[in-house]
PDB file of C-alpha atoms in Angstrom:
ATOM      1  CA  UNK A   1      29.017 189.587  16.721  1.00 50.00           C
ATOM      2  CA  UNK A   2      28.477 193.268  17.158  1.00 52.00           C
ATOM      3  CA  UNK A   3      30.550 195.248  19.747  1.00 51.00           C
ATOM      4  CA  UNK A   4      28.964 198.095  21.631  1.00 52.00           C
ATOM      5  CA  UNK A   5      29.846 201.499  20.397  1.00 52.00           C
ATOM      6  CA  UNK A   6      32.037 203.472  22.849  1.00 50.00           C
ATOM      7  CA  UNK A   7      30.352 206.503  24.217  1.00 53.00           C
ATOM      8  CA  UNK A   8      31.979 209.861  23.473  1.00 52.00           C
ATOM      9  CA  UNK A   9      33.422 211.473  26.635  1.00 56.00           C
ATOM     10  CA  UNK A  10      34.231 215.167  26.699  1.00 54.00           C
ATOM     11  CA  UNK A  11      37.900 215.905  27.222  1.00 53.00           C
ATOM     12  CA  UNK A  12      38.806 216.441  30.891  1.00 55.00           C
ATOM     13  CA  UNK A  13      41.208 219.162  31.915  1.00 53.00           C
ATOM     14  CA  UNK A  14      44.513 218.081  33.283  1.00 53.00           C
ATOM     15  CA  UNK A  15      44.407 217.992  37.035  1.00 52.00           C
ATOM     16  CA  UNK A  16      46.800 220.462  38.641  1.00 55.00           C
ATOM     17  CA  UNK A  17      48.852 219.223  41.543  1.00 53.00           C
ATOM     18  CA  UNK A  18      47.778 220.595  44.947  1.00 52.00           C
ATOM     19  CA  UNK A  19      49.793 223.534  46.116  1.00 55.00           C
ATOM     20  CA  UNK A  20      49.275 224.982  49.611  1.00 52.00           C
ATOM     21  CA  UNK A  21      48.541 228.709  49.691  1.00 53.00           C
ATOM     22  CA  UNK A  22      51.391 229.942  51.918  1.00 52.00           C
ATOM     23  CA  UNK A  23      52.517 233.585  51.865  1.00 54.00           C
ATOM     24  CA  UNK A  24      55.469 234.125  49.596  1.00 54.00           C
ATOM     25  CA  UNK A  25      58.833 234.215  51.313  1.00 54.00           C
ATOM     26  CA  UNK A  26      60.205 237.606  52.207  1.00 55.00           C
ATOM     27  CA  UNK A  27      61.998 239.199  49.375  1.00 52.00           C
ATOM     28  CA  UNK A  28      60.508 236.854  46.766  1.00 49.00           C
ATOM     29  CA  UNK A  29      58.995 239.691  44.777  1.00 49.00           C
ATOM     30  CA  UNK A  30      61.560 242.360  45.588  1.00 51.00           C
ATOM     31  CA  UNK A  31      63.456 243.746  42.738  1.00 51.00           C
ATOM     32  CA  UNK A  32      67.184 244.310  42.984  1.00 51.00           C
ATOM     33  CA  UNK A  33      67.955 247.637  44.630  1.00 52.00           C
ATOM     34  CA  UNK A  34      64.458 247.923  46.131  1.00 48.00           C
ATOM     35  CA  UNK A  35      64.168 248.738  49.804  1.00 53.00           C
ATOM     36  CA  UNK A  36      60.820 249.018  51.560  1.00 49.00           C
ATOM     37  CA  UNK A  37      60.147 252.395  53.062  1.00 50.00           C
ATOM     38  CA  UNK A  38      59.413 250.922  56.486  1.00 52.00           C
ATOM     39  CA  UNK A  39      62.798 249.303  56.812  1.00 48.00           C
ATOM     40  CA  UNK A  40      65.272 251.538  58.716  1.00 50.00           C
ATOM     41  CA  UNK A  41      69.049 251.475  58.624  1.00 50.00           C
ATOM     42  CA  UNK A  42      70.918 248.961  60.652  1.00 49.00           C
ATOM     43  CA  UNK A  43      71.694 250.142  64.189  1.00 48.00           C
ATOM     44  CA  UNK A  44      75.340 249.375  63.603  1.00 47.00           C
ATOM     45  CA  UNK A  45      75.401 251.672  60.607  1.00 48.00           C
ATOM     46  CA  UNK A  46      77.348 254.854  61.260  1.00 46.00           C
ATOM     47  CA  UNK A  47      75.580 258.159  60.946  1.00 45.00           C
ATOM     48  CA  UNK A  48      75.758 259.683  57.506  1.00 45.00           C
ATOM     49  CA  UNK A  49      76.531 256.359  55.694  1.00 48.00           C
ATOM     50  CA  UNK A  50      74.561 255.847  52.485  1.00 45.00           C
ATOM     51  CA  UNK A  51      72.386 252.715  52.154  1.00 49.00           C
ATOM     52  CA  UNK A  52      71.513 251.763  48.602  1.00 53.00           C
ATOM     53  CA  UNK A  53      71.212 255.344  47.469  1.00 52.00           C
ATOM     54  CA  UNK A  54      69.527 256.502  50.689  1.00 53.00           C
ATOM     55  CA  UNK A  55      71.557 258.748  53.061  1.00 51.00           C
ATOM     56  CA  UNK A  56      70.803 258.551  56.767  1.00 51.00           C
ATOM     57  CA  UNK A  57      71.187 261.962  58.385  1.00 53.00           C
ATOM     58  CA  UNK A  58      73.270 262.204  61.549  1.00 55.00           C
ATOM     59  CA  UNK A  59      71.310 262.793  64.727  1.00 57.00           C
ATOM     60  CA  UNK A  60      71.735 266.342  66.060  1.00 55.00           C
ATOM     61  CA  UNK A  61      74.075 266.610  69.022  1.00 62.00           C
ATOM     62  CA  UNK A  62      72.745 268.142  72.148  1.00 56.00           C
ATOM     63  CA  UNK A  63      75.395 270.244  73.832  1.00 52.00           C
ATOM     64  CA  UNK A  64      75.396 270.211  77.599  1.00 53.00           C
ATOM     65  CA  UNK A  65      75.907 273.652  79.124  1.00 51.00           C
ATOM     66  CA  UNK A  66      79.257 274.101  80.766  1.00 50.00           C
ATOM     67  CA  UNK A  67      79.224 274.073  84.511  1.00 48.00           C
ATOM     68  CA  UNK A  68      78.969 277.576  85.738  1.00 51.00           C
ATOM     69  CA  UNK A  69      81.889 278.587  87.882  1.00 51.00           C
ATOM     70  CA  UNK A  70      80.944 280.126  91.213  1.00 48.00           C
ATOM     71  CA  UNK A  71      81.667 283.795  91.322  1.00 55.00           C
ATOM     72  CA  UNK A  72      84.520 284.821  93.550  1.00 52.00           C
ATOM     73  CA  UNK A  73      83.356 286.333  96.760  1.00 56.00           C
ATOM     74  CA  UNK A  74      84.080 289.996  96.976  1.00 56.00           C
ATOM     75  CA  UNK A  75      86.068 290.712 100.127  1.00 49.00           C
ATOM     76  CA  UNK A  76      84.349 293.007 102.526  1.00 51.00           C
ATOM     77  CA  UNK A  77      86.003 296.387 102.864  1.00 51.00           C
ATOM     78  CA  UNK A  78      87.816 296.886 106.118  1.00 52.00           C
ATOM     79  CA  UNK A  79      86.175 299.171 108.589  1.00 54.00           C
ATOM     80  CA  UNK A  80      87.834 302.559 108.583  1.00 64.00           C
ATOM     81  CA  UNK A  81      88.817 304.241 111.818  1.00 64.00           C
ATOM     82  CA  UNK A  82      86.959 307.302 112.946  1.00 77.00           C
ATOM     83  CA  UNK A  83      90.114 309.377 112.883  1.00 78.00           C
ATOM     84  CA  UNK A  84      93.397 309.061 110.967  1.00 80.00           C
ATOM     85  CA  UNK A  85      96.359 307.223 112.532  1.00 82.00           C
ATOM     86  CA  UNK A  86      98.517 309.427 114.710  1.00 76.00           C
ATOM     87  CA  UNK A  87      95.693 311.772 115.611  1.00 82.00           C
ATOM     88  CA  UNK A  88      95.509 312.398 119.376  1.00 85.00           C
ATOM     89  CA  UNK A  89      93.077 315.313 119.382  1.00 86.00           C
ATOM     90  CA  UNK A  90      90.061 313.163 120.224  1.00 88.00           C
ATOM     91  CA  UNK A  91      91.426 311.247 123.215  1.00 93.00           C
ATOM     92  CA  UNK A  92      88.826 310.734 125.933  1.00 94.00           C
ATOM     93  CA  UNK A  93      89.798 312.361 129.232  1.00 94.00           C
ATOM     94  CA  UNK A  94      90.378 309.020 130.981  1.00 94.00           C
ATOM     95  CA  UNK A  95      92.989 307.950 128.426  1.00 96.00           C
ATOM     96  CA  UNK A  96      94.995 311.178 128.236  1.00 96.00           C
ATOM     97  CA  UNK A  97      97.229 310.537 131.297  1.00 96.00           C
ATOM     98  CA  UNK A  98      97.849 306.931 130.173  1.00 96.00           C
ATOM     99  CA  UNK A  99      98.928 308.016 126.679  1.00 96.00           C
ATOM    100  CA  UNK A 100     101.096 310.814 128.070  1.00 97.00           C
ATOM    101  CA  UNK A 101     102.908 308.539 130.555  1.00 97.00           C
ATOM    102  CA  UNK A 102     103.554 305.702 128.081  1.00 97.00           C
ATOM    103  CA  UNK A 103     104.663 308.145 125.355  1.00 97.00           C
ATOM    104  CA  UNK A 104     107.204 309.675 127.749  1.00 97.00           C
ATOM    105  CA  UNK A 105     108.531 306.175 128.573  1.00 97.00           C
ATOM    106  CA  UNK A 106     108.908 305.400 124.853  1.00 97.00           C
ATOM    107  CA  UNK A 107     110.857 308.631 124.326  1.00 96.00           C
ATOM    108  CA  UNK A 108     113.118 307.714 127.248  1.00 95.00           C
ATOM    109  CA  UNK A 109     113.745 304.237 125.767  1.00 96.00           C
ATOM    110  CA  UNK A 110     114.591 305.716 122.355  1.00 95.00           C
ATOM    111  CA  UNK A 111     117.076 308.096 123.961  1.00 95.00           C
ATOM    112  CA  UNK A 112     118.897 305.791 126.364  1.00 94.00           C
ATOM    113  CA  UNK A 113     118.439 302.234 125.063  1.00 94.00           C
ATOM    114  CA  UNK A 114     121.464 300.318 123.816  1.00 93.00           C
ATOM    115  CA  UNK A 115     121.911 299.938 120.032  1.00 93.00           C
ATOM    116  CA  UNK A 116     121.063 296.254 120.308  1.00 94.00           C
ATOM    117  CA  UNK A 117     117.663 297.141 121.768  1.00 95.00           C
ATOM    118  CA  UNK A 118     116.672 299.453 118.936  1.00 94.00           C
ATOM    119  CA  UNK A 119     114.537 296.831 117.201  1.00 95.00           C
ATOM    120  CA  UNK A 120     112.605 296.116 120.416  1.00 95.00           C
ATOM    121  CA  UNK A 121     112.093 299.831 121.042  1.00 96.00           C
ATOM    122  CA  UNK A 122     110.816 300.407 117.498  1.00 96.00           C
ATOM    123  CA  UNK A 123     108.444 297.451 117.803  1.00 96.00           C
ATOM    124  CA  UNK A 124     107.136 298.775 121.119  1.00 97.00           C
ATOM    125  CA  UNK A 125     106.631 302.243 119.628  1.00 96.00           C
ATOM    126  CA  UNK A 126     104.676 300.819 116.655  1.00 96.00           C
ATOM    127  CA  UNK A 127     102.393 298.669 118.813  1.00 97.00           C
ATOM    128  CA  UNK A 128     101.720 301.423 121.324  1.00 97.00           C
ATOM    129  CA  UNK A 129     100.926 303.890 118.522  1.00 96.00           C
ATOM    130  CA  UNK A 130      98.234 301.484 117.324  1.00 95.00           C
ATOM    131  CA  UNK A 131      96.899 301.225 120.886  1.00 96.00           C
ATOM    132  CA  UNK A 132      96.784 305.012 121.162  1.00 96.00           C
ATOM    133  CA  UNK A 133      94.839 305.145 117.877  1.00 95.00           C
ATOM    134  CA  UNK A 134      92.186 302.864 119.391  1.00 94.00           C
ATOM    135  CA  UNK A 135      92.048 305.009 122.502  1.00 94.00           C
ATOM    136  CA  UNK A 136      91.709 308.161 120.387  1.00 94.00           C
ATOM    137  CA  UNK A 137      88.741 306.621 118.565  1.00 93.00           C
ATOM    138  CA  UNK A 138      87.349 305.369 121.905  1.00 93.00           C
ATOM    139  CA  UNK A 139      87.291 301.800 120.584  1.00 92.00           C
ATOM    140  CA  UNK A 140      88.937 300.009 123.524  1.00 93.00           C
ATOM    141  CA  UNK A 141      86.483 297.475 124.932  1.00 92.00           C
ATOM    142  CA  UNK A 142      85.944 296.957 128.665  1.00 93.00           C
ATOM    143  CA  UNK A 143      87.317 300.405 129.349  1.00 92.00           C
ATOM    144  CA  UNK A 144      85.863 300.539 132.873  1.00 93.00           C
ATOM    145  CA  UNK A 145      87.810 297.426 133.896  1.00 95.00           C
ATOM    146  CA  UNK A 146      91.000 298.315 132.071  1.00 95.00           C
ATOM    147  CA  UNK A 147      91.381 301.945 133.158  1.00 96.00           C
ATOM    148  CA  UNK A 148      92.275 301.184 136.836  1.00 97.00           C
ATOM    149  CA  UNK A 149      94.837 298.568 135.774  1.00 97.00           C
ATOM    150  CA  UNK A 150      96.418 301.017 133.318  1.00 97.00           C
ATOM    151  CA  UNK A 151      96.681 303.555 136.148  1.00 97.00           C
ATOM    152  CA  UNK A 152      98.562 301.029 138.277  1.00 97.00           C
ATOM    153  CA  UNK A 153     100.752 300.103 135.298  1.00 98.00           C
ATOM    154  CA  UNK A 154     102.031 303.622 134.624  1.00 97.00           C
ATOM    155  CA  UNK A 155     102.511 304.207 138.363  1.00 97.00           C
ATOM    156  CA  UNK A 156     104.710 301.093 138.659  1.00 98.00           C
ATOM    157  CA  UNK A 157     106.739 302.163 135.613  1.00 97.00           C
ATOM    158  CA  UNK A 158     107.281 305.629 137.088  1.00 96.00           C
ATOM    159  CA  UNK A 159     108.438 304.036 140.365  1.00 96.00           C
ATOM    160  CA  UNK A 160     110.660 301.547 138.482  1.00 96.00           C
ATOM    161  CA  UNK A 161     108.691 298.685 139.960  1.00 97.00           C
ATOM    162  CA  UNK A 162     109.017 296.640 136.804  1.00 97.00           C
ATOM    163  CA  UNK A 163     107.907 293.179 138.101  1.00 97.00           C
ATOM    164  CA  UNK A 164     104.659 294.741 139.336  1.00 98.00           C
ATOM    165  CA  UNK A 165     104.306 296.564 135.994  1.00 97.00           C
ATOM    166  CA  UNK A 166     104.647 293.267 134.123  1.00 97.00           C
ATOM    167  CA  UNK A 167     101.920 291.770 136.302  1.00 97.00           C
ATOM    168  CA  UNK A 168      99.617 294.630 135.358  1.00 97.00           C
ATOM    169  CA  UNK A 169     100.435 294.071 131.682  1.00 97.00           C
ATOM    170  CA  UNK A 170      99.510 290.376 131.980  1.00 97.00           C
ATOM    171  CA  UNK A 171      96.274 291.278 133.774  1.00 97.00           C
ATOM    172  CA  UNK A 172      95.314 293.662 130.963  1.00 97.00           C
ATOM    173  CA  UNK A 173      95.785 290.880 128.408  1.00 95.00           C
ATOM    174  CA  UNK A 174      93.488 288.662 130.460  1.00 96.00           C
ATOM    175  CA  UNK A 175      90.766 291.313 130.663  1.00 96.00           C
ATOM    176  CA  UNK A 176      90.760 292.218 126.953  1.00 94.00           C
ATOM    177  CA  UNK A 177      92.294 289.743 124.514  1.00 92.00           C
ATOM    178  CA  UNK A 178      91.382 291.952 121.535  1.00 92.00           C
ATOM    179  CA  UNK A 179      94.364 294.232 122.182  1.00 93.00           C
ATOM    180  CA  UNK A 180      96.857 291.475 123.021  1.00 94.00           C
ATOM    181  CA  UNK A 181      99.127 292.439 120.125  1.00 95.00           C
ATOM    182  CA  UNK A 182      99.234 296.058 121.306  1.00 96.00           C
ATOM    183  CA  UNK A 183      99.909 295.080 124.913  1.00 96.00           C
ATOM    184  CA  UNK A 184     102.967 293.133 123.766  1.00 96.00           C
ATOM    185  CA  UNK A 185     104.443 296.558 123.054  1.00 97.00           C
ATOM    186  CA  UNK A 186     103.961 297.464 126.727  1.00 97.00           C
ATOM    187  CA  UNK A 187     105.891 294.350 127.737  1.00 97.00           C
ATOM    188  CA  UNK A 188     108.755 295.182 125.370  1.00 97.00           C
ATOM    189  CA  UNK A 189     108.847 298.717 126.724  1.00 97.00           C
ATOM    190  CA  UNK A 190     109.088 297.494 130.321  1.00 97.00           C
ATOM    191  CA  UNK A 191     111.874 295.055 129.446  1.00 96.00           C
ATOM    192  CA  UNK A 192     113.883 297.894 127.874  1.00 97.00           C
ATOM    193  CA  UNK A 193     113.229 300.371 130.685  1.00 97.00           C
ATOM    194  CA  UNK A 194     114.456 298.036 133.400  1.00 95.00           C
ATOM    195  CA  UNK A 195     117.881 297.864 131.694  1.00 94.00           C
ATOM    196  CA  UNK A 196     118.324 301.624 131.644  1.00 93.00           C
ATOM    197  CA  UNK A 197     120.386 303.384 134.317  1.00 86.00           C
ATOM    198  CA  UNK A 198     118.463 305.232 136.977  1.00 78.00           C
TER     199      UNK A 198
END
């Protein structure tokens, strides 16, 4: 009995197992020491620290301008008087009898006051000298209201009516508070004069 002759089959290639085409994992084809150019340094890395041969430059510091100190205000110069202290050559006519009467009372106090009253007399003289300087420069305000009261004041002092003179002194301070310090000298003068013998 004859068997059929087997047909010749061409050799088949070995079947390859199925492999899915996924992208290679990160770093699969990176060589040791290789760093991609688009990968920056770690945020926690300090400035200037080298990373695998690559030095990260430190960020430039921006300096904030120092707070400017306000300039000290220049004090305004004090207004100078028209005439030097002690000058009496420019006294207005209405003030001349007042200055003459009060100056005579100051001279009397200096001559006859007790040694313990010297400080009060000197203080009165200094304050009245400043008042006379204002009168000489014609810088006493409300002169029209003050002149009649000054006339009464010196008349009461001449008549040794010292309580009435003190009332005039208080009235002058009420009319013009700008010369209060000077009028204190008038009060001191009256208090010394009333202790002097007649």
